[in-house]
PDB file of C-alpha atoms in Angstrom:
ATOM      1  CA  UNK A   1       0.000   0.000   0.000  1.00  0.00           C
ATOM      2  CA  UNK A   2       1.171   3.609  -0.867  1.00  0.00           C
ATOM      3  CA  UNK A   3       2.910   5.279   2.033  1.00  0.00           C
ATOM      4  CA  UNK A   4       1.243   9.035   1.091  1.00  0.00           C
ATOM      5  CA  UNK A   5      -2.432   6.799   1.453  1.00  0.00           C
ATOM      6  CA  UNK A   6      -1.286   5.228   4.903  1.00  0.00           C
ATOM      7  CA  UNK A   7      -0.648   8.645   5.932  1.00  0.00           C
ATOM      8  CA  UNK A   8      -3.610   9.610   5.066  1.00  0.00           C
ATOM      9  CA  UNK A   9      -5.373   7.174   6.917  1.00  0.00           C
ATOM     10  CA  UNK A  10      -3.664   8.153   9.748  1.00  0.00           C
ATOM     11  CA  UNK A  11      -4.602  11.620   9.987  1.00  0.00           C
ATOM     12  CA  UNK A  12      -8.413  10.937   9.447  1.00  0.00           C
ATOM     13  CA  UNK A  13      -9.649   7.469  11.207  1.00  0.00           C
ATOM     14  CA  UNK A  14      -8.745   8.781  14.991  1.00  0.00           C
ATOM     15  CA  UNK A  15     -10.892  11.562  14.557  1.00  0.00           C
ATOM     16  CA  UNK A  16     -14.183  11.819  15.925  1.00  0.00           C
ATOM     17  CA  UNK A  17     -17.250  11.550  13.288  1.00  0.00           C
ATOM     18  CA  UNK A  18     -20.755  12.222  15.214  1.00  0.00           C
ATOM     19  CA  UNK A  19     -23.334  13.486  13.434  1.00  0.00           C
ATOM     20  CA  UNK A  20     -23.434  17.303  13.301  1.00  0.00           C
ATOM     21  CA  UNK A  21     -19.405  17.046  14.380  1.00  0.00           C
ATOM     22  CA  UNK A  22     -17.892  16.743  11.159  1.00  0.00           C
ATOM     23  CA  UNK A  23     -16.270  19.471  11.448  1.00  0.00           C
ATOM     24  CA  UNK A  24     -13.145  17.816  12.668  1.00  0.00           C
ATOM     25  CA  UNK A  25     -13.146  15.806   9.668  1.00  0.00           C
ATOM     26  CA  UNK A  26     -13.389  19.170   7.579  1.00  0.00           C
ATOM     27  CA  UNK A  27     -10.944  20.896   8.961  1.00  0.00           C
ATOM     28  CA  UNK A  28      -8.223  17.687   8.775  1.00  0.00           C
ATOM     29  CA  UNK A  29      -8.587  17.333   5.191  1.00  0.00           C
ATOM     30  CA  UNK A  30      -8.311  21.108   4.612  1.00  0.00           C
ATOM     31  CA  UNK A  31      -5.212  21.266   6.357  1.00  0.00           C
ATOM     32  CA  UNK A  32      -4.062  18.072   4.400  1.00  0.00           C
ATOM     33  CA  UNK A  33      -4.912  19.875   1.174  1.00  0.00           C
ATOM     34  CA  UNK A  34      -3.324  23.395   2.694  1.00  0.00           C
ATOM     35  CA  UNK A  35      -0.049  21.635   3.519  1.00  0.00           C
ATOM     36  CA  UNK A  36       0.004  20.678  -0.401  1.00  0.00           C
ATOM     37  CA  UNK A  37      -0.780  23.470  -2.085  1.00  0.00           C
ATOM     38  CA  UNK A  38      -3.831  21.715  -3.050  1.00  0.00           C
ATOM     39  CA  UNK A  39      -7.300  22.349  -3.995  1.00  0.00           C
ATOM     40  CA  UNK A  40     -10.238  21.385  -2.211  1.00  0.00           C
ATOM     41  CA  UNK A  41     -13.793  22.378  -2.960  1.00  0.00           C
ATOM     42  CA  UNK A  42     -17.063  21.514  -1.513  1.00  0.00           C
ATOM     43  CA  UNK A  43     -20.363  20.863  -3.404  1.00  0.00           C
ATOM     44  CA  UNK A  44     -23.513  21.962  -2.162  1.00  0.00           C
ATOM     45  CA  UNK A  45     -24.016  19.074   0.448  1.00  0.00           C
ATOM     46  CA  UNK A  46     -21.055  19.591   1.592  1.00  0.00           C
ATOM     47  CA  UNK A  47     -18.830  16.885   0.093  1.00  0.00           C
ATOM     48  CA  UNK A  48     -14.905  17.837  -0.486  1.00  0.00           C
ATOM     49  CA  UNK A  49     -13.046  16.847  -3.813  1.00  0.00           C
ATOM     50  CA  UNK A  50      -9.297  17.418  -3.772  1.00  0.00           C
ATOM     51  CA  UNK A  51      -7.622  17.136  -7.406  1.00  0.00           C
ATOM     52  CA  UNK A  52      -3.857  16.169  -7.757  1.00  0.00           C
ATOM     53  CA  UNK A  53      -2.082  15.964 -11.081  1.00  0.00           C
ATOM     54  CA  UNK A  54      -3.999  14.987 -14.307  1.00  0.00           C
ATOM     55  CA  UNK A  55      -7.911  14.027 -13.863  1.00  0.00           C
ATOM     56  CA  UNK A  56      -7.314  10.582 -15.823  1.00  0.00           C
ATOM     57  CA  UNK A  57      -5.104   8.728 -13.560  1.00  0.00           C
ATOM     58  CA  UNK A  58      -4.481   9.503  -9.282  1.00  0.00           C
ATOM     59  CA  UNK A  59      -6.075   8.377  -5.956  1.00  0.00           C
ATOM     60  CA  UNK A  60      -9.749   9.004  -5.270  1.00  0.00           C
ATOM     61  CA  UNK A  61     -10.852   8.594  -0.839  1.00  0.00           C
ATOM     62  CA  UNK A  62     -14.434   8.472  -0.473  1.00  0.00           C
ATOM     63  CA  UNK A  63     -15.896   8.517   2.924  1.00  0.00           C
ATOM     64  CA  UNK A  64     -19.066   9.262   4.819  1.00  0.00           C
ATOM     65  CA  UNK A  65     -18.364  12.150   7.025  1.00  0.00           C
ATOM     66  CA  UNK A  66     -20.258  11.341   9.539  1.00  0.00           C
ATOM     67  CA  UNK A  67     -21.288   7.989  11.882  1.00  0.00           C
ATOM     68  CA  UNK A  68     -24.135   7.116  14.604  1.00  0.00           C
ATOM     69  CA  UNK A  69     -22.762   7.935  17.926  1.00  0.00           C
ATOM     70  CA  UNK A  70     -23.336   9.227  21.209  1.00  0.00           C
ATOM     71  CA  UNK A  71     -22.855  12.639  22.763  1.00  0.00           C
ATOM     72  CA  UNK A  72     -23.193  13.410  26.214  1.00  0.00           C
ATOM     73  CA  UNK A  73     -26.077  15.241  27.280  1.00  0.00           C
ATOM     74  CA  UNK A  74     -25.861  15.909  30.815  1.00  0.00           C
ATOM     75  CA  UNK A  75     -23.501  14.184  33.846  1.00  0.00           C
ATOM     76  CA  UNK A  76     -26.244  12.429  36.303  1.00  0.00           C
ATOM     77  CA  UNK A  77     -23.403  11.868  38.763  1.00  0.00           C
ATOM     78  CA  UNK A  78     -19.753  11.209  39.096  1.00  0.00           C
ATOM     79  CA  UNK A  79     -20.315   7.703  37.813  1.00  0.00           C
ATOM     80  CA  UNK A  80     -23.406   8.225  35.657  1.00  0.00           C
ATOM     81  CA  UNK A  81     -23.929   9.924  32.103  1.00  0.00           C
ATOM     82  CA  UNK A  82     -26.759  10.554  30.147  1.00  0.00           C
ATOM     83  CA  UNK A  83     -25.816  10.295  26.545  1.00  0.00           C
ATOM     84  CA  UNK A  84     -27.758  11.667  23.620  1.00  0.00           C
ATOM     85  CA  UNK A  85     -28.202   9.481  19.959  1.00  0.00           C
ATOM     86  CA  UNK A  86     -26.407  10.831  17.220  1.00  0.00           C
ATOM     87  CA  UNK A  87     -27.855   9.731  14.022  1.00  0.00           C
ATOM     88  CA  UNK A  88     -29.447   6.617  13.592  1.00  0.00           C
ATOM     89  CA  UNK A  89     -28.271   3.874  15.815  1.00  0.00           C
ATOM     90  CA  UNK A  90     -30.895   1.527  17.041  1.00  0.00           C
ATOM     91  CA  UNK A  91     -31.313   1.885  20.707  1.00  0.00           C
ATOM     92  CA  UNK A  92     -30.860  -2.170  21.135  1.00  0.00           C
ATOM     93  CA  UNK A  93     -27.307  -2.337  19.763  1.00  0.00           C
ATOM     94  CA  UNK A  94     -25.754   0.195  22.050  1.00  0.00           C
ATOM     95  CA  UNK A  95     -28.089  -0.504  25.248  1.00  0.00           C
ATOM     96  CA  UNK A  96     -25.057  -1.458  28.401  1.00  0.00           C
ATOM     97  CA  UNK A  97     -22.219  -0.776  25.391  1.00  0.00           C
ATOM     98  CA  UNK A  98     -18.608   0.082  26.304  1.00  0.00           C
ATOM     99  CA  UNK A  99     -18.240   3.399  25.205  1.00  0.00           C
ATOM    100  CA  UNK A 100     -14.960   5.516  24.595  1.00  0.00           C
ATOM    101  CA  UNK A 101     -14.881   9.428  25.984  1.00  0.00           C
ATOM    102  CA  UNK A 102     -13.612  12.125  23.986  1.00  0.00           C
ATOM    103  CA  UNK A 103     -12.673  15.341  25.869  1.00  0.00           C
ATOM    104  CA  UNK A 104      -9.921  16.478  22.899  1.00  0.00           C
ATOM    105  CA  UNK A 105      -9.553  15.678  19.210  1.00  0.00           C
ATOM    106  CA  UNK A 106      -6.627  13.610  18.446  1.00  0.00           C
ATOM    107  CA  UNK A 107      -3.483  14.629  17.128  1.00  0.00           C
TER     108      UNK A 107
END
């Protein structure tokens, strides 16, 4: 695998993607782009397209932005959270889940 798309990779997957978060996402592959002296634009929905070198042959990432999660809502207690659904994740599959905490975006 190309080293440039590992590091890639790297830069995007530990970042958080909630619904109506995707900012962080945003901003990483701006900065990617900046760093290059590449291009990015954004269509009307909001989707980024980065061009490098001739439009018949290069690398093409496509990626949802965003993915169901959980935000906290409100701290019950020391020990207990209330979280909020993000996007559509069935109540069933995350009911007494392990959950990871986010208090700063990675990197």
């Amino acid at each position: 695998m190309p080293e440039a798309f590992i590091d890639i990779v790297r830069r995007l997957l530990p970042l958080p993607t909630a619904p109506y978060h995707e900012h962080h996402v945003i901003e990483e592959v701006r900065r990617f782009a900046s760093q290059r002296s590449l291009s990015v634009e954004a269509d009307e929905f909001g989707n980024l397209s980065l061009s490098v070198g001739a439009p018949t042959s290069g690398l093409c990432l496509t990626a949802h932005l965003d993915h169901p999660a959980l935000g906290i809502a409100r701290r019950e207690s020391t020990r207990d959270i209330l979280f909020e659904k993000l996007g559509g994740v069935p109540t069933n599959l995350i009911r007494d889940a392990r959950v990871l905490l986010y208090d700063t975006v990675p990197g």
